[in-house]
Amino acid sequence: MSGTLYLVATPIGNLGDFSPRAVETLGAVDFIAAEDTRVSVRLLNHFGVKKPLVSYHEHNHVSAGQAVLARLLAGESCALVTDAGTPAVSDPGEDLVRLCAENGVEVQSIPGCCAAVNALAVSGLPTGRFTFEGFLSMNKKARREHLESLRGETRTMIFHEAPHKLRATLADLSETFGPQRRIALCRELTKLHEETRRCTLAEAAAYYEENTPRGEYVLVVAGAEARREAAVTLEEAVAQVLALQEGGMRLKDAAKEVAAHTGLSKNELYTAALGR
């Protein structure tokens, strides 16, 4: 009979958030698969847990996943932990869960901290429907394409961001969604210097021009207003693009301008106009 994989959420800052059930689970499994064993051993030492650790992270998850699976199939139990937060969410642990599902290995989640949900709860923005987008690409073109695909998204959007990339990301968010779109910037959640700043994208950009971003951020961005019925058809919007082009504007810029006031996709307008 195969063992069980436990997905154990760990604190994102405050060790007081680690549940008794999570501690009990770590103490009961045969071994622990950790994103960074050096980080996890400090957590284990704090709670007096002594268990063998193996490494499982983005750069070794293919080979390490097979090794963990083999031990699970042999009847051992394993706890999967990340440095902070819930395993398998925007994390290579999702591949290990898939492997277990494909091989009939039971997977149980031991709930706890999730930075994205914590940030959403304190954002002051609508929480009924949301989309988690994780980290944006460091590649400028890929990052802008990702954001462009979200131009008409009406759900609240959640992103993770590192401090050294924050200013560039705010500029791209403002260009895509408009400077008056609402945002909550949540940093250092559950830690000593926890802060949530609620403002517009323009106000956020201005603030961080004068202040150096510090700590890890979760960005919660308001969704677009739902498009009104019978606003502008694609055919009408393309006609507007072509009219601007005839007036001397570059086709790409014309598509961008019409997209901004119609809510239609800039790429869709550009492609349609090219075919005329």
GROMACS .gro file of C-alpha atoms in nm:
model
  276
    1MET     CA    1   0.000   0.000   0.000
    2SER     CA    2   0.137   0.343  -0.095
    3GLY     CA    3   0.199   0.623   0.151
    4THR     CA    4   0.048   0.972   0.160
    5LEU     CA    5   0.182   1.306   0.041
    6TYR     CA    6   0.091   1.591   0.277
    7LEU     CA    7   0.102   1.950   0.149
    8VAL     CA    8   0.191   2.145   0.462
    9ALA     CA    9   0.150   2.523   0.447
   10THR     CA   10   0.421   2.708   0.639
   11PRO     CA   11   0.423   3.060   0.790
   12ILE     CA   12   0.492   3.351   0.556
   13GLY     CA   13   0.651   3.549   0.836
   14ASN     CA   14   0.499   3.502   1.180
   15LEU     CA   15   0.579   3.159   1.327
   16GLY     CA   16   0.268   3.188   1.545
   17ASP     CA   17   0.062   3.116   1.232
   18PHE     CA   18   0.189   2.756   1.213
   19SER     CA   19  -0.096   2.530   1.321
   20PRO     CA   20  -0.074   2.245   1.576
   21ARG     CA   21  -0.199   2.009   1.305
   22ALA     CA   22   0.085   2.114   1.075
   23VAL     CA   23   0.344   2.051   1.349
   24GLU     CA   24   0.184   1.714   1.425
   25THR     CA   25   0.193   1.617   1.057
   26LEU     CA   26   0.561   1.704   1.018
   27GLY     CA   27   0.636   1.494   1.325
   28ALA     CA   28   0.443   1.195   1.194
   29VAL     CA   29   0.572   1.160   0.834
   30ASP     CA   30   0.871   0.950   0.735
   31PHE     CA   31   1.050   1.233   0.555
   32ILE     CA   32   1.006   1.596   0.442
   33ALA     CA   33   1.060   1.735   0.092
   34ALA     CA   34   1.166   2.099   0.120
   35GLU     CA   35   1.219   2.388  -0.123
   36ASP     CA   36   1.531   2.492   0.071
   37THR     CA   37   1.645   2.253   0.343
   38ARG     CA   38   1.840   2.532   0.516
   39VAL     CA   39   1.522   2.736   0.560
   40SER     CA   40   1.308   2.440   0.661
   41VAL     CA   41   1.552   2.308   0.920
   42ARG     CA   42   1.517   2.636   1.112
   43LEU     CA   43   1.139   2.591   1.118
   44LEU     CA   44   1.171   2.230   1.229
   45ASN     CA   45   1.420   2.320   1.503
   46HIS     CA   46   1.189   2.591   1.634
   47PHE     CA   47   0.908   2.338   1.678
   48GLY     CA   48   1.131   2.053   1.795
   49VAL     CA   49   1.071   1.830   1.490
   50LYS     CA   50   1.349   1.589   1.387
   51LYS     CA   51   1.290   1.434   1.044
   52PRO     CA   52   1.504   1.351   0.738
   53LEU     CA   53   1.496   1.625   0.474
   54VAL     CA   54   1.527   1.593   0.097
   55SER     CA   55   1.552   1.879  -0.151
   56TYR     CA   56   1.265   1.948  -0.392
   57HIS     CA   57   1.266   2.274  -0.585
   58GLU     CA   58   1.230   2.435  -0.928
   59HIS     CA   59   1.571   2.321  -1.054
   60ASN     CA   60   1.555   1.953  -0.954
   61HIS     CA   61   1.181   1.879  -0.940
   62VAL     CA   62   1.185   1.630  -1.229
   63SER     CA   63   1.443   1.391  -1.080
   64ALA     CA   64   1.355   1.470  -0.719
   65GLY     CA   65   0.986   1.415  -0.791
   66GLN     CA   66   1.052   1.066  -0.922
   67ALA     CA   67   1.260   0.986  -0.614
   68VAL     CA   68   0.987   1.109  -0.379
   69LEU     CA   69   0.722   0.919  -0.574
   70ALA     CA   70   0.923   0.595  -0.551
   71ARG     CA   71   0.937   0.626  -0.172
   72LEU     CA   72   0.565   0.704  -0.154
   73LEU     CA   73   0.484   0.399  -0.368
   74ALA     CA   74   0.700   0.193  -0.132
   75GLY     CA   75   0.473   0.294   0.156
   76GLU     CA   76   0.653   0.592   0.312
   77SER     CA   77   0.472   0.917   0.392
   78CYS     CA   78   0.607   1.259   0.295
   79ALA     CA   79   0.536   1.621   0.385
   80LEU     CA   80   0.601   1.876   0.111
   81VAL     CA   81   0.690   2.227   0.233
   82THR     CA   82   0.802   2.550   0.068
   83ASP     CA   83   1.007   2.827   0.229
   84ALA     CA   84   0.682   3.012   0.302
   85GLY     CA   85   0.317   2.962   0.217
   86THR     CA   86   0.114   2.685   0.056
   87PRO     CA   87   0.296   2.419  -0.151
   88ALA     CA   88   0.185   2.348  -0.510
   89VAL     CA   89   0.035   2.696  -0.560
   90SER     CA   90   0.248   2.883  -0.816
   91ASP     CA   91   0.513   2.630  -0.717
   92PRO     CA   92   0.679   2.317  -0.869
   93GLY     CA   93   0.496   2.111  -0.607
   94GLU     CA   94   0.206   2.103  -0.853
   95ASP     CA   95   0.409   1.856  -1.062
   96LEU     CA   96   0.456   1.625  -0.763
   97VAL     CA   97   0.082   1.637  -0.692
   98ARG     CA   98   0.014   1.548  -1.056
   99LEU     CA   99   0.258   1.255  -1.036
  100CYS     CA  100   0.085   1.128  -0.722
  101ALA     CA  101  -0.259   1.160  -0.882
  102GLU     CA  102  -0.142   0.968  -1.189
  103ASN     CA  103   0.000   0.690  -0.972
  104GLY     CA  104  -0.283   0.653  -0.723
  105VAL     CA  105  -0.097   0.809  -0.429
  106GLU     CA  106  -0.319   0.991  -0.180
  107VAL     CA  107  -0.256   1.364  -0.137
  108GLN     CA  108  -0.383   1.564   0.160
  109SER     CA  109  -0.358   1.939   0.214
  110ILE     CA  110  -0.278   2.073   0.561
  111PRO     CA  111  -0.408   2.432   0.529
  112GLY     CA  112  -0.238   2.743   0.650
  113CYS     CA  113  -0.090   3.065   0.515
  114CYS     CA  114  -0.134   3.183   0.157
  115ALA     CA  115   0.002   3.532   0.084
  116ALA     CA  116  -0.232   3.585  -0.214
  117VAL     CA  117  -0.548   3.518  -0.014
  118ASN     CA  118  -0.424   3.722   0.285
  119ALA     CA  119  -0.357   4.019   0.055
  120LEU     CA  120  -0.694   3.986  -0.118
  121ALA     CA  121  -0.871   3.988   0.219
  122VAL     CA  122  -0.712   4.317   0.330
  123SER     CA  123  -0.712   4.487  -0.012
  124GLY     CA  124  -1.051   4.657   0.016
  125LEU     CA  125  -1.122   4.544  -0.342
  126PRO     CA  126  -1.397   4.300  -0.452
  127THR     CA  127  -1.321   3.947  -0.330
  128GLY     CA  128  -1.613   3.749  -0.475
  129ARG     CA  129  -1.428   3.665  -0.799
  130PHE     CA  130  -1.054   3.691  -0.849
  131THR     CA  131  -0.770   3.557  -1.062
  132PHE     CA  132  -0.424   3.469  -0.932
  133GLU     CA  133  -0.154   3.559  -1.186
  134GLY     CA  134   0.160   3.485  -0.983
  135PHE     CA  135   0.490   3.649  -1.081
  136LEU     CA  136   0.508   3.841  -1.409
  137SER     CA  137   0.790   3.748  -1.646
  138MET     CA  138   1.120   3.934  -1.620
  139ASN     CA  139   1.117   3.953  -2.000
  140LYS     CA  140   0.963   4.288  -2.092
  141LYS     CA  141   0.782   4.160  -2.404
  142ALA     CA  142   0.639   3.854  -2.226
  143ARG     CA  143   0.534   4.066  -1.927
  144ARG     CA  144   0.346   4.313  -2.146
  145GLU     CA  145   0.179   4.034  -2.345
  146HIS     CA  146   0.062   3.877  -2.017
  147LEU     CA  147  -0.087   4.206  -1.902
  148GLU     CA  148  -0.242   4.274  -2.242
  149SER     CA  149  -0.429   3.943  -2.215
  150LEU     CA  150  -0.583   4.078  -1.893
  151ARG     CA  151  -0.692   4.414  -2.034
  152GLY     CA  152  -1.063   4.325  -2.024
  153GLU     CA  153  -1.044   4.111  -1.707
  154THR     CA  154  -1.330   4.211  -1.472
  155ARG     CA  155  -1.218   3.998  -1.177
  156THR     CA  156  -0.979   4.130  -0.912
  157MET     CA  157  -0.623   4.034  -1.012
  158ILE     CA  158  -0.345   3.920  -0.777
  159PHE     CA  159   0.027   3.933  -0.859
  160HIS     CA  160   0.344   3.855  -0.664
  161GLU     CA  161   0.632   4.099  -0.712
  162ALA     CA  162   0.988   4.146  -0.590
  163PRO     CA  163   1.097   4.492  -0.470
  164HIS     CA  164   1.360   4.548  -0.742
  165LYS     CA  165   1.097   4.494  -1.015
  166LEU     CA  166   0.813   4.691  -0.856
  167ARG     CA  167   0.862   5.025  -1.032
  168ALA     CA  168   0.875   4.867  -1.379
  169THR     CA  169   0.570   4.656  -1.303
  170LEU     CA  170   0.370   4.956  -1.182
  171ALA     CA  171   0.457   5.138  -1.506
  172ASP     CA  172   0.338   4.844  -1.715
  173LEU     CA  173   0.020   4.803  -1.508
  174SER     CA  174  -0.058   5.172  -1.552
  175GLU     CA  175   0.003   5.161  -1.927
  176THR     CA  176  -0.225   4.856  -1.967
  177PHE     CA  177  -0.506   4.932  -1.723
  178GLY     CA  178  -0.488   5.311  -1.697
  179PRO     CA  179  -0.339   5.528  -1.420
  180GLN     CA  180  -0.667   5.558  -1.227
  181ARG     CA  181  -0.715   5.182  -1.174
  182ARG     CA  182  -0.724   5.094  -0.802
  183ILE     CA  183  -0.449   4.883  -0.646
  184ALA     CA  184  -0.357   4.752  -0.301
  185LEU     CA  185   0.015   4.699  -0.246
  186CYS     CA  186   0.063   4.454   0.042
  187ARG     CA  187   0.418   4.405   0.163
  188GLU     CA  188   0.583   4.196   0.434
  189LEU     CA  189   0.254   4.026   0.524
  190THR     CA  190   0.242   3.895   0.885
  191LYS     CA  191   0.591   4.038   0.951
  192LEU     CA  192   0.704   4.324   1.173
  193HIS     CA  193   0.685   4.589   0.898
  194GLU     CA  194   0.362   4.471   0.736
  195GLU     CA  195   0.196   4.744   0.531
  196THR     CA  196  -0.097   4.774   0.291
  197ARG     CA  197  -0.111   5.081   0.066
  198ARG     CA  198  -0.446   5.135  -0.112
  199CYS     CA  199  -0.441   5.388  -0.397
  200THR     CA  200  -0.450   5.431  -0.775
  201LEU     CA  201  -0.174   5.304  -1.000
  202ALA     CA  202  -0.067   5.665  -1.065
  203GLU     CA  203  -0.042   5.734  -0.691
  204ALA     CA  204   0.152   5.411  -0.636
  205ALA     CA  205   0.401   5.498  -0.909
  206ALA     CA  206   0.449   5.849  -0.766
  207TYR     CA  207   0.501   5.715  -0.413
  208TYR     CA  208   0.765   5.465  -0.520
  209GLU     CA  209   0.950   5.721  -0.728
  210GLU     CA  210   1.021   5.894  -0.397
  211ASN     CA  211   1.046   5.583  -0.176
  212THR     CA  212   1.256   5.270  -0.229
  213PRO     CA  213   1.047   4.949  -0.248
  214ARG     CA  214   1.136   4.714   0.037
  215GLY     CA  215   1.023   4.360   0.112
  216GLU     CA  216   0.817   4.114  -0.089
  217TYR     CA  217   0.492   4.246  -0.239
  218VAL     CA  218   0.152   4.108  -0.327
  219LEU     CA  219  -0.028   4.342  -0.569
  220VAL     CA  220  -0.407   4.331  -0.576
  221VAL     CA  221  -0.546   4.516  -0.877
  222ALA     CA  222  -0.911   4.603  -0.940
  223GLY     CA  223  -1.071   4.443  -1.243
  224ALA     CA  224  -1.207   4.635  -1.539
  225GLU     CA  225  -1.561   4.762  -1.537
  226ALA     CA  226  -1.790   4.518  -1.714
  227ARG     CA  227  -1.828   4.617  -2.079
  228ARG     CA  228  -2.165   4.768  -2.156
  229GLU     CA  229  -2.380   4.583  -2.404
  230ALA     CA  230  -2.404   4.739  -2.751
  231ALA     CA  231  -2.107   4.964  -2.690
  232VAL     CA  232  -1.892   4.935  -3.002
  233THR     CA  233  -1.877   4.639  -3.238
  234LEU     CA  234  -1.544   4.510  -3.365
  235GLU     CA  235  -1.636   4.633  -3.713
  236GLU     CA  236  -1.703   4.985  -3.583
  237ALA     CA  237  -1.384   4.984  -3.378
  238VAL     CA  238  -1.174   4.876  -3.677
  239ALA     CA  239  -1.327   5.160  -3.877
  240GLN     CA  240  -1.211   5.400  -3.603
  241VAL     CA  241  -0.860   5.253  -3.618
  242LEU     CA  242  -0.843   5.295  -3.996
  243ALA     CA  243  -0.971   5.651  -3.971
  244LEU     CA  244  -0.694   5.738  -3.725
  245GLN     CA  245  -0.440   5.572  -3.953
  246GLU     CA  246  -0.561   5.777  -4.251
  247GLY     CA  247  -0.512   6.083  -4.032
  248GLY     CA  248  -0.143   6.004  -4.004
  249MET     CA  249  -0.126   5.787  -3.690
  250ARG     CA  250   0.072   5.462  -3.695
  251LEU     CA  251  -0.156   5.158  -3.714
  252LYS     CA  252  -0.018   5.015  -3.389
  253ASP     CA  253  -0.081   5.342  -3.202
  254ALA     CA  254  -0.428   5.375  -3.354
  255ALA     CA  255  -0.522   5.024  -3.236
  256LYS     CA  256  -0.392   5.103  -2.888
  257GLU     CA  257  -0.593   5.427  -2.865
  258VAL     CA  258  -0.920   5.268  -2.980
  259ALA     CA  259  -0.864   4.971  -2.748
  260ALA     CA  260  -0.828   5.210  -2.453
  261HIS     CA  261  -1.177   5.359  -2.492
  262THR     CA  262  -1.363   5.055  -2.623
  263GLY     CA  263  -1.226   4.779  -2.400
  264LEU     CA  264  -1.152   4.566  -2.705
  265SER     CA  265  -0.818   4.390  -2.747
  266LYS     CA  266  -0.543   4.601  -2.900
  267ASN     CA  267  -0.397   4.296  -3.074
  268GLU     CA  268  -0.737   4.193  -3.211
  269LEU     CA  269  -0.798   4.542  -3.351
  270TYR     CA  270  -0.450   4.561  -3.501
  271THR     CA  271  -0.482   4.220  -3.670
  272ALA     CA  272  -0.830   4.299  -3.805
  273ALA     CA  273  -0.717   4.636  -3.939
  274LEU     CA  274  -0.416   4.481  -4.109
  275GLY     CA  275  -0.647   4.258  -4.309
  276ARG     CA  276  -0.838   4.553  -4.459
   0.00000   0.00000   0.00000
